[in-house]
């Protein structure tokens, strides 16, 4: 099902995979007041739809936005509250890139009226789709699991020191899913890739906002290092790397489905 601002692929099993930073487009009226840096959309979670292309055949529901995170970040609290107090982060409507480069021409940053407009046009529809889909899954199967699929450059000095581990799982420090769900995932064989749980990334707004483990709605975020499947210098999809990491992602999705069907 395609809407103006997102695509929802209906599934047959109790797993929703949300990819809120997979979109690459910027509406022309917004692009007109942005810098050339913004037009490159370098901070996209590149090619996640391609990387997780196996999930549709496995029966997962898949939700993806059309527009880029530079338009509005679907994984931010619309109130503007920081997910990581004290740490550097980008805003609901980002004004700078991960490299701290300006995304808007001088004097053209979005004001509150423009931010509110984007919330209504882009943020709300995506979140309504999440809410409705999880409710549908829960009603149909009795339990719902959501995987928040993300990726990020392996080195981003603005947000973390050194090189990020390859698989970064977050369940809001144990709050967003049953302990046994994360434990089962941690016991999977991710070698030769490194992994960590609730490190620099503990799960963003979506992971936190929709989690209701006591009501059988469980959420988990995966922040995958882009070095696992991209040529990071060019941001090109690396088929050889992707073919190597995909079986690990398939095992992850399989484990989440198994938990959801228990």
Short mmCIF file of N, CA, C and O in Angstrom, two decimals, residues 60-170:
data_model
loop_
_atom_site.label_atom_id
_atom_site.label_comp_id
_atom_site.label_asym_id
_atom_site.label_seq_id
_atom_site.Cartn_x
_atom_site.Cartn_y
_atom_site.Cartn_z
N UNK A 60 7.23 -10.69 6.58
CA UNK A 60 7.23 -9.49 7.43
C UNK A 60 6.43 -8.36 6.79
O UNK A 60 6.39 -8.23 5.56
N UNK A 61 5.81 -7.54 7.62
CA UNK A 61 5.27 -6.26 7.19
C UNK A 61 6.47 -5.30 7.08
O UNK A 61 7.38 -5.34 7.92
N UNK A 62 6.46 -4.44 6.08
CA UNK A 62 7.58 -3.51 5.89
C UNK A 62 7.04 -2.11 5.64
O UNK A 62 6.17 -1.91 4.79
N UNK A 63 7.55 -1.15 6.40
CA UNK A 63 7.11 0.24 6.29
C UNK A 63 8.30 1.13 5.97
O UNK A 63 9.32 1.09 6.68
N UNK A 64 8.17 1.94 4.90
CA UNK A 64 9.26 2.80 4.45
C UNK A 64 8.72 4.17 4.05
O UNK A 64 7.68 4.25 3.37
N UNK A 65 9.42 5.25 4.41
CA UNK A 65 8.99 6.58 3.99
C UNK A 65 9.51 6.93 2.60
O UNK A 65 10.50 6.35 2.13
N UNK A 66 8.87 7.87 1.98
CA UNK A 66 9.32 8.38 0.68
C UNK A 66 10.39 9.44 0.86
O UNK A 66 11.36 9.50 0.10
N UNK A 67 10.22 10.27 1.89
CA UNK A 67 11.07 11.46 2.01
C UNK A 67 12.21 11.27 3.00
O UNK A 67 12.14 10.47 3.94
N UNK A 68 13.25 12.03 2.78
CA UNK A 68 14.48 11.91 3.53
C UNK A 68 14.38 12.50 4.93
O UNK A 68 13.56 13.38 5.20
N UNK A 69 15.24 12.03 5.81
CA UNK A 69 15.28 12.50 7.19
C UNK A 69 15.60 13.99 7.28
O UNK A 69 15.33 14.62 8.31
N UNK A 70 16.21 14.57 6.23
CA UNK A 70 16.48 16.01 6.24
C UNK A 70 15.18 16.82 6.18
O UNK A 70 15.15 17.97 6.61
N UNK A 71 14.12 16.22 5.63
CA UNK A 71 12.82 16.90 5.61
C UNK A 71 12.23 16.94 7.01
O UNK A 71 11.87 18.00 7.53
N UNK A 72 12.14 15.77 7.61
CA UNK A 72 11.76 15.63 9.02
C UNK A 72 12.23 14.26 9.48
O UNK A 72 12.16 13.29 8.72
N UNK A 73 12.71 14.20 10.70
CA UNK A 73 13.23 12.95 11.23
C UNK A 73 12.10 12.19 11.90
O UNK A 73 11.62 12.58 12.96
N UNK A 74 11.68 11.11 11.28
CA UNK A 74 10.55 10.33 11.78
C UNK A 74 10.87 9.61 13.07
O UNK A 74 9.97 9.11 13.74
N UNK A 75 12.14 9.57 13.44
CA UNK A 75 12.54 8.89 14.66
C UNK A 75 12.88 9.87 15.79
O UNK A 75 13.68 9.57 16.66
N UNK A 76 12.26 11.05 15.75
CA UNK A 76 12.43 12.05 16.80
C UNK A 76 11.09 12.36 17.45
O UNK A 76 10.04 12.28 16.81
N UNK A 77 11.16 12.71 18.71
CA UNK A 77 9.98 13.15 19.46
C UNK A 77 9.49 14.46 18.85
O UNK A 77 10.27 15.41 18.73
N UNK A 78 8.22 14.56 18.46
CA UNK A 78 7.74 15.81 17.85
C UNK A 78 7.77 16.99 18.80
O UNK A 78 7.72 18.13 18.36
N UNK A 79 7.89 16.72 20.10
CA UNK A 79 7.99 17.81 21.06
C UNK A 79 9.38 18.43 21.08
O UNK A 79 9.59 19.51 21.66
N UNK A 80 10.35 17.74 20.46
CA UNK A 80 11.72 18.24 20.44
C UNK A 80 12.58 17.74 21.58
O UNK A 80 13.77 18.08 21.66
N UNK A 81 12.02 16.93 22.48
CA UNK A 81 12.78 16.40 23.61
C UNK A 81 13.89 15.49 23.09
O UNK A 81 13.66 14.64 22.22
N UNK A 82 15.10 15.64 23.63
CA UNK A 82 16.24 14.85 23.18
C UNK A 82 16.13 13.41 23.67
O UNK A 82 15.74 13.14 24.81
N UNK A 83 16.50 12.47 22.79
CA UNK A 83 16.53 11.06 23.16
C UNK A 83 17.74 10.72 24.01
O UNK A 83 17.72 9.77 24.78
N UNK A 84 18.79 11.51 23.85
CA UNK A 84 20.04 11.27 24.58
C UNK A 84 20.48 12.57 25.23
O UNK A 84 21.34 13.27 24.70
N UNK A 85 19.88 12.90 26.37
CA UNK A 85 20.21 14.17 27.03
C UNK A 85 21.71 14.32 27.28
O UNK A 85 22.36 13.39 27.75
N UNK A 86 22.23 15.47 26.90
CA UNK A 86 23.64 15.75 27.09
C UNK A 86 24.52 15.37 25.92
O UNK A 86 25.66 15.81 25.82
N UNK A 87 23.97 14.55 25.00
CA UNK A 87 24.74 14.13 23.82
C UNK A 87 24.32 14.97 22.62
O UNK A 87 23.19 15.44 22.54
N UNK A 88 25.25 15.16 21.70
CA UNK A 88 24.93 15.89 20.47
C UNK A 88 23.98 15.04 19.63
O UNK A 88 24.12 13.83 19.52
N UNK A 89 23.00 15.68 19.05
CA UNK A 89 22.04 14.98 18.20
C UNK A 89 21.43 15.97 17.22
O UNK A 89 21.54 17.19 17.40
N UNK A 90 20.78 15.46 16.18
CA UNK A 90 20.12 16.33 15.22
C UNK A 90 18.65 16.51 15.61
O UNK A 90 18.08 15.68 16.32
N UNK A 91 18.05 17.58 15.09
CA UNK A 91 16.72 17.97 15.52
C UNK A 91 15.62 17.22 14.76
O UNK A 91 15.88 16.45 13.86
N UNK A 92 14.38 17.51 15.17
CA UNK A 92 13.21 16.97 14.47
C UNK A 92 13.26 17.32 12.99
O UNK A 92 13.03 16.47 12.13
N UNK A 93 13.52 18.57 12.69
CA UNK A 93 13.81 19.02 11.32
C UNK A 93 15.28 19.44 11.31
O UNK A 93 15.61 20.57 11.69
N UNK A 94 16.17 18.54 10.92
CA UNK A 94 17.61 18.81 11.06
C UNK A 94 18.05 20.06 10.32
O UNK A 94 17.61 20.33 9.19
N UNK A 95 18.93 20.82 10.96
CA UNK A 95 19.48 22.02 10.33
C UNK A 95 20.96 21.85 9.98
O UNK A 95 21.55 22.74 9.37
N UNK A 96 21.54 20.72 10.37
CA UNK A 96 22.93 20.45 10.04
C UNK A 96 23.10 18.96 9.76
O UNK A 96 22.34 18.12 10.26
N UNK A 97 24.11 18.63 8.97
CA UNK A 97 24.40 17.23 8.65
C UNK A 97 25.18 16.58 9.78
O UNK A 97 25.57 17.23 10.76
N UNK A 98 25.43 15.28 9.64
CA UNK A 98 26.23 14.58 10.63
C UNK A 98 27.65 15.14 10.71
O UNK A 98 28.34 14.98 11.72
N UNK A 99 28.09 15.82 9.64
CA UNK A 99 29.40 16.46 9.63
C UNK A 99 29.32 17.92 10.07
O UNK A 99 30.27 18.68 9.91
N UNK A 100 28.17 18.30 10.63
CA UNK A 100 27.92 19.66 11.14
C UNK A 100 27.90 20.72 10.04
O UNK A 100 28.12 21.90 10.29
N UNK A 101 27.59 20.30 8.81
CA UNK A 101 27.47 21.24 7.70
C UNK A 101 26.04 21.77 7.64
O UNK A 101 25.09 21.03 7.89
N UNK A 102 25.86 23.05 7.33
CA UNK A 102 24.50 23.62 7.28
C UNK A 102 23.67 23.00 6.16
O UNK A 102 24.16 22.80 5.04
N UNK A 103 22.40 22.72 6.48
CA UNK A 103 21.50 22.15 5.49
C UNK A 103 20.59 23.19 4.84
O UNK A 103 19.94 22.90 3.84
N UNK A 104 20.59 24.42 5.41
CA UNK A 104 19.72 25.48 4.88
C UNK A 104 20.52 26.71 4.49
O UNK A 104 21.55 27.01 5.09
N UNK A 105 20.02 27.39 3.49
CA UNK A 105 20.59 28.67 3.11
C UNK A 105 20.40 29.66 4.25
O UNK A 105 19.54 29.49 5.11
N UNK A 106 21.21 30.71 4.27
CA UNK A 106 21.17 31.70 5.35
C UNK A 106 19.76 32.27 5.51
O UNK A 106 19.13 32.70 4.53
N UNK A 107 19.27 32.25 6.74
CA UNK A 107 17.96 32.80 7.04
C UNK A 107 16.79 31.94 6.61
O UNK A 107 15.63 32.39 6.69
N UNK A 108 17.04 30.70 6.17
CA UNK A 108 15.97 29.87 5.63
C UNK A 108 15.66 28.63 6.48
O UNK A 108 14.89 27.76 6.05
N UNK A 109 16.20 28.56 7.69
CA UNK A 109 15.87 27.42 8.55
C UNK A 109 14.37 27.40 8.83
O UNK A 109 13.73 28.45 8.92
N UNK A 110 13.80 26.21 8.96
CA UNK A 110 12.36 26.13 9.20
C UNK A 110 11.96 26.74 10.54
O UNK A 110 12.59 26.46 11.56
N UNK A 111 10.93 27.58 10.53
CA UNK A 111 10.41 28.13 11.78
C UNK A 111 9.37 27.16 12.34
O UNK A 111 9.09 26.10 11.75
N UNK A 112 8.78 27.49 13.47
CA UNK A 112 7.86 26.56 14.12
C UNK A 112 6.65 26.25 13.25
O UNK A 112 6.16 25.12 13.22
N UNK A 113 6.18 27.24 12.52
CA UNK A 113 5.04 27.01 11.64
C UNK A 113 5.38 25.98 10.56
O UNK A 113 4.57 25.09 10.26
N UNK A 114 6.58 26.09 10.00
CA UNK A 114 7.01 25.15 8.97
C UNK A 114 7.23 23.77 9.56
O UNK A 114 6.88 22.75 8.94
N UNK A 115 7.80 23.72 10.76
CA UNK A 115 8.00 22.43 11.42
C UNK A 115 6.65 21.75 11.67
O UNK A 115 6.48 20.55 11.40
N UNK A 116 5.68 22.52 12.15
CA UNK A 116 4.35 21.97 12.40
C UNK A 116 3.71 21.46 11.10
O UNK A 116 3.03 20.44 11.09
N UNK A 117 3.95 22.17 10.01
CA UNK A 117 3.42 21.76 8.71
C UNK A 117 4.00 20.41 8.31
O UNK A 117 3.29 19.52 7.84
N UNK A 118 5.29 20.24 8.51
CA UNK A 118 5.94 18.98 8.14
C UNK A 118 5.50 17.83 9.05
O UNK A 118 5.38 16.69 8.59
N UNK A 119 5.27 18.14 10.30
CA UNK A 119 4.75 17.10 11.20
C UNK A 119 3.43 16.57 10.66
O UNK A 119 3.21 15.35 10.59
N UNK A 120 2.56 17.47 10.26
CA UNK A 120 1.27 17.05 9.74
C UNK A 120 1.34 16.31 8.42
O UNK A 120 0.62 15.33 8.21
N UNK A 121 2.23 16.76 7.55
CA UNK A 121 2.32 16.17 6.21
C UNK A 121 3.09 14.85 6.16
O UNK A 121 2.74 13.95 5.39
N UNK A 122 4.14 14.75 6.96
CA UNK A 122 5.07 13.63 6.82
C UNK A 122 5.20 12.77 8.08
O UNK A 122 5.22 11.54 7.99
N UNK A 123 5.30 13.41 9.24
CA UNK A 123 5.53 12.67 10.48
C UNK A 123 4.28 11.91 10.91
O UNK A 123 4.34 10.71 11.17
N UNK A 124 3.18 12.61 10.99
CA UNK A 124 1.95 11.98 11.48
C UNK A 124 1.49 10.79 10.64
O UNK A 124 1.13 9.74 11.21
N UNK A 125 1.49 10.87 9.31
CA UNK A 125 1.05 9.71 8.53
C UNK A 125 1.89 8.46 8.77
O UNK A 125 1.36 7.35 8.86
N UNK A 126 3.21 8.63 8.89
CA UNK A 126 4.08 7.48 9.11
C UNK A 126 3.78 6.85 10.46
O UNK A 126 3.68 5.62 10.60
N UNK A 127 3.62 7.70 11.46
CA UNK A 127 3.37 7.18 12.80
C UNK A 127 1.98 6.59 12.94
O UNK A 127 1.78 5.62 13.69
N UNK A 128 1.03 7.14 12.21
CA UNK A 128 -0.30 6.52 12.20
C UNK A 128 -0.23 5.14 11.58
O UNK A 128 -0.91 4.20 12.03
N UNK A 129 0.61 5.00 10.55
CA UNK A 129 0.78 3.70 9.91
C UNK A 129 1.42 2.70 10.87
O UNK A 129 1.01 1.52 10.91
N UNK A 130 2.39 3.14 11.64
CA UNK A 130 2.99 2.25 12.65
C UNK A 130 1.93 1.81 13.65
O UNK A 130 1.76 0.62 13.94
N UNK A 131 1.21 2.78 14.20
CA UNK A 131 0.21 2.49 15.22
C UNK A 131 -0.86 1.54 14.70
O UNK A 131 -1.21 0.55 15.36
N UNK A 132 -1.38 1.84 13.51
CA UNK A 132 -2.44 1.01 12.94
C UNK A 132 -1.94 -0.40 12.63
O UNK A 132 -2.66 -1.39 12.85
N UNK A 133 -0.72 -0.48 12.10
CA UNK A 133 -0.19 -1.79 11.71
C UNK A 133 0.09 -2.66 12.92
O UNK A 133 -0.23 -3.87 12.92
N UNK A 134 0.68 -2.09 13.95
CA UNK A 134 0.92 -2.86 15.17
C UNK A 134 -0.38 -3.33 15.80
O UNK A 134 -0.48 -4.46 16.28
N UNK A 135 -1.38 -2.45 15.78
CA UNK A 135 -2.70 -2.84 16.32
C UNK A 135 -3.30 -3.98 15.50
O UNK A 135 -3.88 -4.93 16.07
N UNK A 136 -3.16 -3.91 14.19
CA UNK A 136 -3.68 -4.95 13.31
C UNK A 136 -2.96 -6.28 13.57
O UNK A 136 -3.60 -7.34 13.66
N UNK A 137 -1.63 -6.21 13.68
CA UNK A 137 -0.85 -7.42 13.94
C UNK A 137 -1.23 -8.03 15.29
O UNK A 137 -1.43 -9.24 15.42
N UNK A 138 -1.33 -7.18 16.29
CA UNK A 138 -1.68 -7.66 17.64
C UNK A 138 -3.06 -8.32 17.63
O UNK A 138 -3.25 -9.38 18.23
N UNK A 139 -4.01 -7.69 16.97
CA UNK A 139 -5.36 -8.27 16.91
C UNK A 139 -5.36 -9.59 16.16
O UNK A 139 -6.05 -10.54 16.54
N UNK A 140 -4.56 -9.67 15.12
CA UNK A 140 -4.55 -10.86 14.27
C UNK A 140 -3.79 -12.03 14.89
O UNK A 140 -4.22 -13.19 14.79
N UNK A 141 -2.68 -11.72 15.57
CA UNK A 141 -1.80 -12.79 16.05
C UNK A 141 -1.69 -12.87 17.57
O UNK A 141 -1.15 -13.84 18.09
N UNK A 142 -2.13 -11.84 18.27
CA UNK A 142 -2.02 -11.84 19.72
C UNK A 142 -0.72 -11.26 20.25
O UNK A 142 -0.58 -11.00 21.44
N UNK A 143 0.23 -11.08 19.36
CA UNK A 143 1.53 -10.50 19.73
C UNK A 143 2.07 -9.76 18.52
O UNK A 143 1.81 -10.15 17.38
N UNK A 144 2.81 -8.67 18.77
CA UNK A 144 3.42 -7.91 17.68
C UNK A 144 4.86 -7.59 18.03
O UNK A 144 5.17 -7.23 19.17
N UNK A 145 5.74 -7.72 17.04
CA UNK A 145 7.15 -7.35 17.19
C UNK A 145 7.49 -6.34 16.10
O UNK A 145 7.09 -6.52 14.95
N UNK A 146 8.20 -5.30 16.48
CA UNK A 146 8.67 -4.33 15.50
C UNK A 146 10.19 -4.22 15.55
O UNK A 146 10.77 -4.01 16.62
N UNK A 147 10.82 -4.38 14.39
CA UNK A 147 12.25 -4.14 14.24
C UNK A 147 12.43 -2.78 13.59
O UNK A 147 11.94 -2.53 12.49
N UNK A 148 13.11 -1.90 14.29
CA UNK A 148 13.47 -0.59 13.75
C UNK A 148 14.81 -0.76 13.05
O UNK A 148 15.86 -0.88 13.69
N UNK A 149 14.79 -0.77 11.72
CA UNK A 149 15.99 -1.03 10.92
C UNK A 149 16.66 0.28 10.54
O UNK A 149 16.07 1.11 9.86
N UNK A 150 17.90 0.44 10.99
CA UNK A 150 18.68 1.65 10.72
C UNK A 150 20.08 1.26 10.27
O UNK A 150 20.53 0.13 10.47
N UNK A 151 20.78 2.23 9.70
CA UNK A 151 22.22 2.08 9.45
C UNK A 151 22.87 3.45 9.57
O UNK A 151 22.20 4.48 9.48
N UNK A 152 24.17 3.45 9.78
CA UNK A 152 24.90 4.70 9.97
C UNK A 152 26.36 4.49 9.60
O UNK A 152 26.87 3.35 9.67
N UNK A 153 27.01 5.55 9.20
CA UNK A 153 28.44 5.46 8.91
C UNK A 153 29.19 4.91 10.10
O UNK A 153 28.84 5.17 11.26
N UNK A 154 30.23 4.15 9.83
CA UNK A 154 30.96 3.50 10.93
C UNK A 154 31.76 4.47 11.77
O UNK A 154 32.11 4.17 12.92
N UNK A 155 32.05 5.66 11.21
CA UNK A 155 32.79 6.69 11.95
C UNK A 155 32.04 8.01 11.82
O UNK A 155 31.91 8.55 10.72
N UNK A 156 31.51 8.50 12.92
CA UNK A 156 30.82 9.79 12.96
C UNK A 156 31.26 10.50 14.24
O UNK A 156 30.63 10.36 15.29
N UNK A 157 32.37 11.23 14.19
CA UNK A 157 32.92 11.85 15.41
C UNK A 157 31.92 12.72 16.16
O UNK A 157 32.03 12.87 17.38
N UNK A 158 30.95 13.27 15.45
CA UNK A 158 29.96 14.12 16.13
C UNK A 158 29.16 13.34 17.17
O UNK A 158 28.74 13.90 18.18
N UNK A 159 28.94 12.06 16.92
CA UNK A 159 28.04 11.29 17.77
C UNK A 159 28.72 10.23 18.63
O UNK A 159 28.17 9.81 19.65
N UNK A 160 29.89 9.75 18.21
CA UNK A 160 30.55 8.72 19.01
C UNK A 160 32.04 8.70 18.67
O UNK A 160 32.45 9.12 17.59
N UNK A 161 32.83 8.20 19.61
CA UNK A 161 34.28 8.10 19.43
C UNK A 161 34.64 6.83 18.67
O UNK A 161 34.00 5.79 18.83
N UNK A 162 35.68 6.93 17.86
CA UNK A 162 36.20 5.75 17.19
C UNK A 162 35.25 5.14 16.19
O UNK A 162 34.41 5.83 15.61
N UNK A 163 35.39 3.84 16.00
CA UNK A 163 34.58 3.12 15.02
C UNK A 163 33.45 2.36 15.71
O UNK A 163 33.67 1.69 16.72
N UNK A 164 32.27 2.48 15.17
CA UNK A 164 31.09 1.84 15.75
C UNK A 164 31.14 0.34 15.53
O UNK A 164 31.60 -0.13 14.49
N UNK A 165 30.67 -0.47 16.51
CA UNK A 165 30.51 -1.90 16.25
C UNK A 165 29.58 -2.13 15.06
O UNK A 165 28.84 -1.23 14.66
N UNK A 166 29.59 -3.32 14.51
CA UNK A 166 28.81 -3.58 13.30
C UNK A 166 27.31 -3.68 13.58
O UNK A 166 26.50 -3.04 12.90
N UNK A 167 26.94 -4.46 14.56
CA UNK A 167 25.53 -4.63 14.93
C UNK A 167 25.29 -3.96 16.28
O UNK A 167 25.84 -4.39 17.30
N UNK A 168 24.46 -2.93 16.28
CA UNK A 168 24.17 -2.16 17.49
C UNK A 168 22.69 -2.30 17.82
O UNK A 168 21.83 -1.67 17.20
N UNK A 169 22.39 -3.16 18.79
CA UNK A 169 21.01 -3.40 19.18
C UNK A 169 20.62 -2.47 20.33
O UNK A 169 21.43 -2.19 21.22
N UNK A 170 19.38 -2.03 20.32
CA UNK A 170 18.88 -1.20 21.40
C UNK A 170 17.45 -1.54 21.74
O UNK A 170 16.59 -1.62 20.86
#
